[in-house]
Coordinates of C-alpha atoms in Angstrom, one line a residue:
X278 CA -5.6 9.4 83.1
X279 CA -5.8 12.4 81.1
X280 CA -8.0 15.0 82.0
X281 CA -10.4 14.0 79.3
X282 CA -10.5 10.6 80.2
X283 CA -11.4 11.4 83.8
X284 CA -14.2 13.7 82.6
X285 CA -15.5 10.9 80.4
X286 CA -15.3 8.8 83.7
X287 CA -17.1 11.6 85.5
X288 CA -20.3 11.6 82.7
X289 CA -20.2 7.6 82.9
X290 CA -20.8 8.0 86.8
X291 CA -23.6 10.4 86.0
X292 CA -25.3 8.3 83.9
X293 CA -25.2 5.2 86.4
X294 CA -26.6 7.5 89.0
X295 CA -29.6 9.2 86.9
X296 CA -30.6 5.3 86.0
X297 CA -30.2 4.1 89.4
X298 CA -32.6 7.0 90.6
X299 CA -34.5 7.0 87.8
X300 CA -33.9 10.7 86.6
X301 CA -34.3 12.2 82.9
X302 CA -31.0 11.1 81.2
X303 CA -31.7 13.7 78.5
X304 CA -30.7 16.4 81.1
X305 CA -27.1 14.9 80.9
X306 CA -24.6 16.9 78.6
X307 CA -23.2 15.0 76.1
X308 CA -19.8 16.0 77.6
X309 CA -18.2 17.4 80.8
X310 CA -15.0 19.1 81.7
X311 CA -12.8 18.5 84.6
X312 CA -10.3 21.2 86.0
X313 CA -7.6 21.8 88.2
X314 CA -8.4 23.1 91.9
X315 CA -7.0 26.5 92.7
X316 CA -5.6 25.0 95.8
X317 CA -3.8 21.8 95.0
X318 CA -4.4 20.2 98.7
X319 CA -8.3 20.0 97.2
X320 CA -7.3 17.3 95.1
X321 CA -6.0 16.5 91.7
X322 CA -9.3 17.6 90.0
X323 CA -12.7 19.3 90.5
X324 CA -16.0 18.9 88.7
X325 CA -19.0 21.1 89.0
X326 CA -21.5 18.8 87.3
X327 CA -23.6 18.1 90.4
X328 CA -24.0 21.7 90.6
X329 CA -24.9 21.9 86.5
X330 CA -27.5 19.2 86.9
X331 CA -29.4 19.9 90.3
X332 CA -31.8 22.4 88.7
X333 CA -32.7 20.6 85.7
X334 CA -33.5 17.3 88.0
X335 CA -34.7 19.1 90.9
X336 CA -32.4 17.1 93.3
X337 CA -30.2 19.4 95.6
X338 CA -26.5 20.1 94.3
X339 CA -25.1 18.3 97.6
X340 CA -27.6 15.2 97.5
X341 CA -26.8 14.9 93.8
X342 CA -22.9 15.2 94.1
X343 CA -23.1 12.4 97.1
X344 CA -24.6 10.0 94.6
X345 CA -22.1 11.0 92.0
X346 CA -18.9 10.9 94.4
X347 CA -20.3 7.3 95.7
X348 CA -20.3 6.1 92.1
X349 CA -17.5 7.7 90.9
X350 CA -15.3 6.4 94.1
X351 CA -15.8 3.1 92.6
X352 CA -14.2 3.5 89.3
X353 CA -10.9 2.4 88.3
X354 CA -8.2 4.7 88.8
X355 CA -10.1 6.9 91.4
X356 CA -8.3 7.0 94.8
X357 CA -10.9 9.1 96.4
X358 CA -13.8 11.8 96.1
X359 CA -14.6 14.7 98.4
X360 CA -17.7 16.8 98.4
X361 CA -16.5 20.7 98.8
X362 CA -19.3 23.8 99.4
X363 CA -22.7 23.3 97.7
X364 CA -21.7 20.4 95.7
X365 CA -18.1 20.7 94.0
X366 CA -16.5 17.1 93.6
X367 CA -12.7 17.0 94.4
X368 CA -11.0 13.9 92.8
X369 CA -8.2 12.2 93.6
X370 CA -6.3 9.7 91.1
X371 CA -4.4 6.9 92.6
X372 CA -0.7 7.1 91.5
X373 CA -1.0 4.2 88.6
X374 CA -3.7 6.6 87.1
X375 CA -1.9 9.6 87.3
X376 CA 1.3 8.5 86.1
X377 CA -0.3 6.9 83.2
X378 CA -0.4 10.2 81.6
X379 CA 3.6 10.4 81.1
X380 CA 3.2 7.2 78.4
X381 CA 0.2 9.1 77.1
X382 CA 2.2 12.2 76.0
X383 CA 5.3 10.3 74.8
X384 CA 3.4 7.9 72.3
X385 CA 1.4 11.1 71.3
X386 CA 4.5 13.0 70.7
X387 CA 3.8 16.1 68.7
X388 CA 0.2 15.5 68.8
X389 CA -0.6 16.0 72.4
X390 CA -1.9 19.2 73.0
X391 CA -3.9 19.1 69.7
X392 CA -7.5 19.0 69.8
X393 CA -10.5 19.6 67.7
X394 CA -12.1 22.1 69.8
X395 CA -12.0 24.5 66.5
X396 CA -12.8 22.1 64.0
X397 CA -15.0 23.4 61.2
X398 CA -14.2 27.1 61.5
X399 CA -12.7 28.9 58.5
X400 CA -10.2 31.7 59.6
X401 CA -8.4 34.1 57.7
X402 CA -5.8 35.7 60.0
X403 CA -4.1 39.0 58.5
X404 CA -1.3 40.4 60.6
X405 CA 1.6 42.5 60.0
X406 CA 0.5 43.9 56.8
X407 CA 3.5 46.5 56.8
X408 CA 3.6 49.2 54.0
X409 CA 6.5 48.5 51.3
X410 CA 7.8 51.4 51.9
X411 CA 10.4 50.7 54.6
X412 CA 11.6 47.8 56.7
X413 CA 9.4 46.0 59.3
X414 CA 9.3 48.2 62.3
X415 CA 9.3 46.7 65.9
X416 CA 5.4 47.4 66.1
X417 CA 4.9 45.0 63.2
X418 CA 7.8 42.8 64.5
X419 CA 5.2 42.3 67.5
X420 CA 2.4 40.8 65.4
X421 CA 4.6 38.6 63.5
X422 CA 5.4 37.0 66.6
X423 CA 1.7 37.0 68.0
X424 CA 0.2 36.3 64.6
X425 CA 2.2 33.5 63.5
X426 CA 2.0 31.7 67.4
X427 CA -1.6 32.4 66.7
X428 CA -2.0 30.9 63.5
X429 CA 0.2 27.8 64.9
X430 CA -2.5 27.7 68.2
X431 CA -5.6 27.8 65.8
X432 CA -4.5 25.0 63.4
X433 CA -3.4 23.0 66.6
X434 CA -7.0 23.1 67.6
X435 CA -8.7 22.2 64.6
X436 CA -9.5 25.4 63.1
X437 CA -9.0 25.7 58.8
X438 CA -6.6 28.6 58.8
X439 CA -5.3 30.8 56.3
X440 CA -2.7 34.0 56.9
X441 CA -2.4 36.4 54.8
X442 CA -0.3 39.5 54.6
X443 CA -2.0 42.5 52.9
X444 CA 0.6 44.4 50.7
X445 CA -0.5 48.1 50.1
X446 CA 1.4 48.7 46.9
X447 CA -1.0 51.6 45.9
X448 CA -2.1 54.9 47.2
X449 CA -0.2 58.0 48.4
X450 CA 2.4 56.2 50.5
X451 CA 3.8 54.5 47.6
X452 CA 3.8 57.7 45.6
X453 CA 5.8 59.4 48.2
X454 CA 8.1 56.7 48.8
X455 CA 8.8 56.5 45.0
X456 CA 9.4 60.3 45.2
X457 CA 12.1 59.6 48.0
X458 CA 13.7 56.8 45.7
X459 CA 14.2 59.8 43.1
X460 CA 15.5 62.5 45.0
X461 CA 17.8 59.7 46.3
X462 CA 18.9 58.8 42.9
X463 CA 19.8 62.5 42.0
X464 CA 21.5 63.3 45.2
X465 CA 18.7 65.1 46.4
X466 CA 17.3 65.6 50.0
X467 CA 14.0 63.7 50.9
X468 CA 10.6 65.4 50.0
X469 CA 9.3 66.8 53.0
X470 CA 6.7 64.1 53.2
X471 CA 9.0 61.7 51.9
X472 CA 11.3 58.5 53.6
X473 CA 14.4 58.8 55.1
X474 CA 16.8 56.5 56.3
X475 CA 20.0 54.7 54.6
X476 CA 17.4 52.0 53.1
X477 CA 16.3 54.2 51.0
X478 CA 19.7 55.5 49.1
X479 CA 20.5 51.8 48.9
X480 CA 17.3 50.8 47.2
X481 CA 17.6 53.9 44.8
X482 CA 21.2 52.4 43.7
X483 CA 19.5 49.1 43.4
X484 CA 16.9 50.1 40.9
X485 CA 19.6 51.9 39.1
X486 CA 21.5 49.0 38.9
X487 CA 18.6 47.0 37.5
X488 CA 17.1 49.7 35.3
X489 CA 20.3 52.2 34.1
X490 CA 17.8 53.4 31.5
X491 CA 16.0 55.5 34.4
X492 CA 18.9 57.8 34.4
X493 CA 17.9 59.1 31.0
X494 CA 14.1 59.2 31.9
X495 CA 12.0 62.5 32.7
X496 CA 11.1 62.6 36.4
X497 CA 7.8 61.5 35.6
X498 CA 8.9 58.1 34.0
X499 CA 11.5 57.7 36.4
X500 CA 9.3 57.9 39.2
X501 CA 7.4 55.2 38.1
X502 CA 10.2 53.1 37.4
X503 CA 11.5 53.6 41.2
X504 CA 7.7 52.9 42.1
X505 CA 7.6 49.7 40.6
X506 CA 11.0 48.6 41.3
X507 CA 11.6 50.1 44.7
X508 CA 8.0 48.5 45.8
X509 CA 9.3 45.1 44.7
X510 CA 12.8 45.3 46.1
X511 CA 11.3 46.5 49.6
X512 CA 8.9 44.0 49.6
X513 CA 11.1 41.0 48.8
X514 CA 13.2 42.6 51.9
X515 CA 10.0 42.3 54.0
X516 CA 9.5 38.9 52.9
X517 CA 13.0 37.5 53.5
X518 CA 13.1 39.3 56.8
X519 CA 9.5 37.6 58.1
X520 CA 11.1 34.3 56.4
X521 CA 14.3 34.6 58.3
X522 CA 12.2 35.3 61.5
X523 CA 10.4 32.1 60.7
X524 CA 7.1 33.5 59.6
X525 CA 5.5 32.8 56.1
X526 CA 2.4 33.9 55.0
X527 CA 0.1 31.2 52.9
X528 CA -1.1 34.7 50.9
X529 CA 0.5 37.9 50.0
X530 CA -2.3 40.3 48.8
X531 CA -1.8 42.8 46.6
X532 CA -3.9 46.0 47.4
X533 CA -3.4 46.8 43.6
X534 CA -5.4 43.7 42.6
X535 CA -8.5 45.0 43.9
X536 CA -8.3 48.0 42.0
X537 CA -7.0 46.4 38.7
X538 CA -9.8 43.4 39.0
X539 CA -12.6 46.1 39.6
X540 CA -13.4 44.8 43.1
X541 CA -13.9 48.3 44.8
X542 CA -16.5 48.4 42.2
X543 CA -18.2 45.3 43.2
X544 CA -18.1 46.1 46.8
X545 CA -19.6 49.5 46.4
X546 CA -22.5 47.5 44.5
X547 CA -22.7 45.2 47.0
X548 CA -23.1 47.9 49.7
X549 CA -25.9 49.7 47.2
X550 CA -27.8 46.6 47.1
X551 CA -27.7 46.5 51.0
X552 CA -29.4 49.8 50.8
X553 CA -26.3 51.9 53.0
X554 CA -25.0 54.1 50.2
X555 CA -25.7 57.8 49.5
X556 CA -24.4 60.5 47.4
X557 CA -23.5 64.0 49.0
X558 CA -21.5 66.8 47.5
X559 CA -20.3 64.7 44.3
X560 CA -18.8 61.9 46.9
X561 CA -20.2 58.6 48.0
X562 CA -20.6 57.6 51.3
X563 CA -21.3 54.6 53.5
X564 CA -24.0 55.1 56.3
X565 CA -21.7 53.3 58.9
X566 CA -23.6 55.5 61.8
X567 CA -26.4 53.3 61.3
X568 CA -24.2 50.2 62.8
X569 CA -22.9 52.6 65.5
X570 CA -19.5 54.5 64.0
X571 CA -19.3 57.6 65.1
X572 CA -19.9 59.1 61.6
X573 CA -20.3 58.0 58.0
X574 CA -17.4 57.4 55.7
X575 CA -16.7 58.3 52.2
X576 CA -16.0 55.4 49.9
X577 CA -15.4 57.7 46.7
X578 CA -14.4 61.3 46.5
X579 CA -15.9 64.0 44.5
X580 CA -13.0 63.8 42.5
X581 CA -13.5 60.1 41.6
X582 CA -10.8 59.0 43.5
X583 CA -11.0 56.0 46.0
X584 CA -10.4 56.1 49.7
X585 CA -8.3 53.6 51.7
X586 CA -11.6 52.9 53.4
X587 CA -12.8 51.9 50.1
X588 CA -10.2 49.4 49.6
X589 CA -11.0 48.1 53.2
X590 CA -14.3 47.2 52.1
X591 CA -13.4 45.4 48.9
X592 CA -10.9 43.6 50.8
X593 CA -13.2 42.2 53.3
X594 CA -15.8 41.5 50.7
X595 CA -12.6 39.3 49.1
X596 CA -11.8 37.6 51.9
X597 CA -15.6 36.7 52.8
X598 CA -16.3 35.7 49.0
X599 CA -13.1 33.3 49.7
X600 CA -15.2 31.2 52.2
X601 CA -13.7 32.6 55.3
X602 CA -16.3 33.0 57.8
X603 CA -14.4 34.6 60.3
X604 CA -12.1 37.3 59.1
X605 CA -9.7 38.1 61.9
X606 CA -7.4 41.3 61.5
X607 CA -4.3 42.3 63.5
X608 CA -3.3 46.0 63.9
X609 CA -1.3 48.4 65.6
X610 CA -2.2 50.6 68.5
X611 CA -2.8 53.6 66.4
X612 CA -5.8 52.0 64.4
X613 CA -7.7 51.6 67.7
X614 CA -10.1 54.0 65.7
X615 CA -10.9 51.7 62.7
X616 CA -12.4 49.2 65.1
X617 CA -16.1 51.2 64.9
X618 CA -16.0 51.8 61.1
X619 CA -14.9 48.0 60.2
X620 CA -17.6 46.2 62.6
X621 CA -20.1 49.0 61.0
X622 CA -18.9 48.1 57.4
X623 CA -19.3 44.3 58.3
X624 CA -23.1 45.0 59.2
X625 CA -23.5 47.1 56.3
X626 CA -22.4 43.8 54.1
X627 CA -25.1 41.9 56.2
X628 CA -22.6 40.2 58.2
X629 CA -22.6 39.6 61.9
X630 CA -19.7 42.0 62.9
X631 CA -19.7 39.8 66.2
X632 CA -19.1 36.7 64.4
X633 CA -17.6 37.3 60.9
X634 CA -14.9 40.1 62.1
X635 CA -12.6 40.2 64.9
X636 CA -10.0 43.2 65.1
X637 CA -6.9 42.6 67.7
X638 CA -5.3 45.7 68.6
X639 CA -1.4 45.6 69.7
X640 CA 0.2 47.8 71.8
X641 CA 3.7 49.5 71.8
X642 CA 6.9 47.8 71.8
X643 CA 10.2 49.4 73.1
X644 CA 13.7 48.4 73.1
X645 CA 15.8 49.3 76.1
X646 CA 19.7 49.2 76.1
X647 CA 21.1 50.5 79.4
X648 CA 17.5 51.3 80.9
X649 CA 16.9 53.5 78.0
X650 CA 14.5 53.3 75.2
X651 CA 16.6 52.6 71.6
X652 CA 14.9 55.5 69.3
X653 CA 16.9 55.4 66.0
X654 CA 17.7 52.3 63.5
X655 CA 21.0 52.5 62.2
X656 CA 19.6 51.7 58.8
X657 CA 16.0 53.1 58.8
X658 CA 16.8 55.9 60.6
X659 CA 13.6 56.6 62.5
X660 CA 12.4 53.4 63.9
X661 CA 13.5 50.2 65.4
X662 CA 13.4 47.1 62.9
X663 CA 13.3 43.6 63.0
X664 CA 16.9 43.5 62.1
X665 CA 17.6 45.7 65.0
X666 CA 15.6 43.5 67.5
X667 CA 17.1 39.7 66.0
X668 CA 20.6 41.6 65.7
X669 CA 20.4 42.5 69.5
X670 CA 18.8 39.2 71.1
X671 CA 18.4 36.6 68.7
X672 CA 15.2 35.1 66.9
X673 CA 14.2 32.9 69.8
X674 CA 14.8 35.6 72.4
X675 CA 12.7 38.1 69.8
X676 CA 9.5 35.8 69.2
X677 CA 9.2 34.8 72.9
X678 CA 9.8 37.9 74.3
X679 CA 6.8 39.5 71.8
X680 CA 4.6 36.3 72.3
X681 CA 4.9 36.5 76.1
X682 CA 2.8 39.3 77.0
X683 CA -1.0 40.0 76.3
X684 CA -0.9 42.0 73.0
X685 CA -3.3 44.7 74.5
X686 CA -0.2 45.6 76.9
X687 CA 2.7 47.7 75.9
X688 CA 5.8 46.1 76.7
X689 CA 9.4 46.9 77.3
X690 CA 12.3 44.1 75.8
X691 CA 15.6 45.0 77.7
X692 CA 18.5 43.9 75.7
X693 CA 20.4 42.7 78.6
X694 CA 17.7 40.5 80.4
X695 CA 16.9 38.6 77.3
X696 CA 20.5 37.9 76.1
X697 CA 21.6 36.5 79.9
X698 CA 22.3 33.0 80.1
X699 CA 20.3 33.0 83.8
X700 CA 17.2 31.7 85.3
X701 CA 15.9 35.4 85.3
X702 CA 15.4 35.3 81.2
X703 CA 12.4 33.8 80.7
X704 CA 13.4 31.7 77.2
X705 CA 16.7 30.7 79.0
X706 CA 14.5 29.2 81.7
X707 CA 12.1 27.2 79.2
X708 CA 14.7 26.1 76.7
X709 CA 17.2 24.9 79.5
X710 CA 14.4 22.6 80.5
X711 CA 14.2 21.4 76.8
X712 CA 17.7 21.0 77.0
X713 CA 18.2 19.3 80.5
X714 CA 15.7 16.8 79.4
X715 CA 17.2 16.1 76.4
X716 CA 20.4 15.8 78.1
X717 CA 19.0 13.2 80.8
X718 CA 17.7 10.8 77.9
X719 CA 21.2 11.0 76.5
X720 CA 22.9 10.2 79.9
X721 CA 20.1 7.5 80.5
X722 CA 21.2 5.8 77.3
X723 CA 24.7 5.6 78.0
X724 CA 24.4 3.9 81.2
X725 CA 21.9 1.5 79.6
X726 CA 18.5 2.9 81.0
X727 CA 15.8 3.2 78.6
X728 CA 12.3 3.4 79.0
X729 CA 11.4 0.1 77.9
X730 CA 8.0 -1.1 76.4
X731 CA 4.8 0.5 77.4
X732 CA 3.7 -2.8 78.9
X733 CA 6.4 -2.7 81.0
X734 CA 5.8 0.8 82.5
X735 CA 5.3 1.2 86.0
X736 CA 3.0 4.4 86.6
X737 CA 2.2 3.4 90.1
X738 CA 5.8 4.1 91.2
X739 CA 5.4 7.7 90.1
X740 CA 4.3 8.6 93.8
X741 CA 6.3 11.2 94.9
X742 CA 4.8 14.6 95.8
X743 CA 7.1 16.6 93.1
X744 CA 6.4 13.7 90.3
X745 CA 2.6 14.3 90.9
X746 CA 3.1 18.1 90.7
X747 CA 5.0 17.6 87.3
X748 CA 2.1 15.2 86.0
X749 CA -0.7 17.9 87.1
X750 CA 1.1 20.4 85.3
X751 CA 2.0 18.6 81.8
X752 CA -1.9 17.6 82.1
X753 CA -3.1 20.9 81.9
X754 CA -1.1 21.3 78.2
X755 CA -4.4 20.7 76.1
X756 CA -6.7 22.9 78.1
X757 CA -4.0 25.6 78.0
X758 CA -3.6 25.5 74.2
X759 CA -7.3 25.3 73.5
X760 CA -8.1 28.5 75.7
X761 CA -5.0 30.2 74.4
X762 CA -6.5 29.7 70.7
X763 CA -10.0 30.5 71.7
X764 CA -9.0 33.6 73.4
X765 CA -6.2 34.7 70.9
X766 CA -3.7 34.6 73.8
X767 CA -0.5 33.2 72.8
X768 CA 0.9 34.2 75.8
X769 CA -0.9 31.9 77.9
X770 CA 1.1 29.2 76.2
X771 CA 4.3 31.1 77.5
X772 CA 3.5 31.9 80.9
X773 CA 2.4 28.1 81.5
X774 CA 5.7 26.9 80.4
X775 CA 7.7 29.0 82.5
X776 CA 5.3 29.0 85.5
X777 CA 3.9 25.1 85.7
X778 CA 6.2 23.4 83.4
X779 CA 9.6 24.5 83.7
X780 CA 9.3 25.5 87.4
X781 CA 7.7 22.0 88.2
X782 CA 10.2 20.2 86.2
X783 CA 13.3 21.7 88.1
X784 CA 11.6 21.0 91.6
X785 CA 11.2 17.2 90.2
X786 CA 14.7 17.3 88.7
X787 CA 15.8 18.4 92.2
X788 CA 14.0 15.7 94.6
X789 CA 13.6 12.9 92.2
X790 CA 16.8 11.1 90.6
X791 CA 16.4 9.7 87.3
X792 CA 19.6 8.3 86.6
X793 CA 21.3 5.5 88.9
X794 CA 24.2 6.3 90.9
X795 CA 27.6 4.7 90.1
X796 CA 27.2 1.2 89.9
X797 CA 23.3 1.3 91.3
X798 CA 21.1 -1.3 89.9
X799 CA 18.6 -0.1 87.0
X800 CA 15.1 -0.1 88.5
X801 CA 11.6 0.1 87.4
X802 CA 11.4 3.4 89.3
X803 CA 14.2 4.8 87.0
X804 CA 12.5 3.8 83.9
X805 CA 9.2 5.4 85.0
X806 CA 10.6 8.6 85.7
X807 CA 12.5 8.3 82.5
X808 CA 9.2 8.2 81.1
X809 CA 8.1 11.4 83.1
X810 CA 11.2 13.2 82.0
X811 CA 10.8 12.4 78.2
X812 CA 6.8 13.6 78.7
X813 CA 8.1 16.8 80.2
X814 CA 10.5 17.3 77.2
X815 CA 7.4 16.7 74.7
X816 CA 5.4 19.2 76.3
X817 CA 8.0 21.6 76.3
X818 CA 8.8 21.4 72.6
X819 CA 5.4 21.2 71.8
X820 CA 4.6 24.4 73.3
X821 CA 7.4 26.4 72.3
X822 CA 6.6 24.9 69.0
X823 CA 3.6 27.0 69.0
X824 CA 5.2 30.2 69.6
X825 CA 7.9 29.6 66.9
X826 CA 10.7 28.9 69.4
X827 CA 13.2 26.2 69.1
X828 CA 13.6 23.7 71.8
X829 CA 17.5 22.9 71.8
X830 CA 18.9 19.5 72.9
X831 CA 22.0 21.2 74.1
X832 CA 22.6 24.6 75.4

C-alpha cells in the first residue's frame, strides 16, 4: 500500500465516521496526507486528521481520533491503529499491504516518484548564464548541477518548465574581452581591465585562422571582428562543456536581441505607464524605493546609454510576455544585493514579487587538493573551471557533490574523498547500491530465480524487520521528490538516497538473503525479496536520474 493509497483509506474512514455521527461532511478535506512518524516504533504511518477536523465539527480531538481508529482498524491492509497524545493516529500495516509497495514500484518503473503536485505552473528557470568571456567557473558549475536537477524535479512534479541561459553578448565586459583578444593576437599584454589566461591566446589564434584578413585591419575594425568571432567561439565552448556535463537548455537567450528588437524601449514604456519612472539629471530612473529597494535605479544614463538593470527589466518582461507565470533566477553569492532591486522591479511592472519572481542565491565552492583550496586553473589562469572539476573527479561525482548540499551553504569538494571507491564517498555509496541491485538481479536470473507474475507475488512474506525498514524508505520517495521541488532543494533527494534507501538496502542485504544457497530450492520468499531488490533498483535509478547522475549496473 502506497502512502497515497493509505491516505485515501484514512479519508474514507473519516467519511464513514462523519456519516455515522451525523457530522457535516462539508468539513472533510478533499484529500489528506499520512506521513512517517519520527520514531519508527510508533508505527508505519501517522495522521493528524482528527486534530485538523476537531474544531470544525466541535468534537474533542481524542474522541474523534478514537472513532477514526475504530473505523480505520477494520480497513483491509491495516494491522492496527493507536491513538497518541491529543489525537494523533499511529497506523501499522499488515505485511501484505506493506510489501505490496514493491510490486507498485517495479510496475511503475521510471514513473515512480512522479506526481502532478505542481501541475498548471509554468516556470522559467534561468541558471548558469555565465558571461561568454571565459570558461564556466566552479560557481557556475554549481548552478549547472543544481539548476538542471531542479528542472528535472519540477518536471517530475508536473510543472511546465522552460530552462534558459542568458547570453550576455552586449556591454563593457564584452568590449574588454575583445580588447584582450586583440592584444593577444598582437603579442601584447592583456589590458589592465582585460582577461588573462591561456584560453585568450587560444581563441585569438582560432579567430585569426577563421578570419585571416583581421591581421590587415585597423584596431577598431579588428577589435569588432574579435568581438563577434571570439564571443561565438567562447559560447560554443561553454555550450559544449555544459553538454558534456549533461546540461542542455531549452533556450539560449541573447541580450543583444533585447537591444536589437527594441525591448528595452518597450520595458521603459511599460514602466512609465505604471507610473514608476522619473527624470533626474538627464537620466531616466525607476522608483524602486516605492517597493522596498534601498535606492532608486538608473535605467538610462544622461548620455543615452542603457544600464545593465534596464536589460534586466526588459528580460524579465520578455519572460512574462512569453507566458511564464513564475520566473526563477539562480544567481551567485556576489549577487545577493540584486534581490531587493529585482523584487521591486517586478512590483513596478504590476506583478506580485512573491508569486511571479523567485531568486535563488548559491554560495561559494572550493575545490580541495591535499586539504588546501585550489586557486588557479591550468587554462583559465584565475579561477577553477568546469573542466578542472570534471578532470579531477568525473561528471557523476561532480554533479552529485554539487547537488548534495543546500545551495545557500558554501561547500568544499575534497578531490581525494570524491574519487575514493569506498563507502565514505557519498556518490560511490549510492551508486554501489544501484550496481549491487542490478548484480543481484543478474545472478538471480542465472540460477533460474525470476520475480514471476505480479499475481503470484507474495508480499505478506516480506515480514522481516529489515524488509519493512526498506519498504518504508522506498515509500518516502514521492514525498521527497515533491518536497524537494516545492522548496527548490535538490539536495533532499541526494540525502534521502544515502541516508534512507542505500543505508536500508545494505542492512536488508546483510540480513535477508535474496538468492538461494547452493542447491536450495527457490521459494516464494526468494521471489518476494527479488521484487523488493528490484524496487530498490528502481528508486535508486529514478533518484539519481533526478540529479543527472548515472545508475551503473556494474562497478
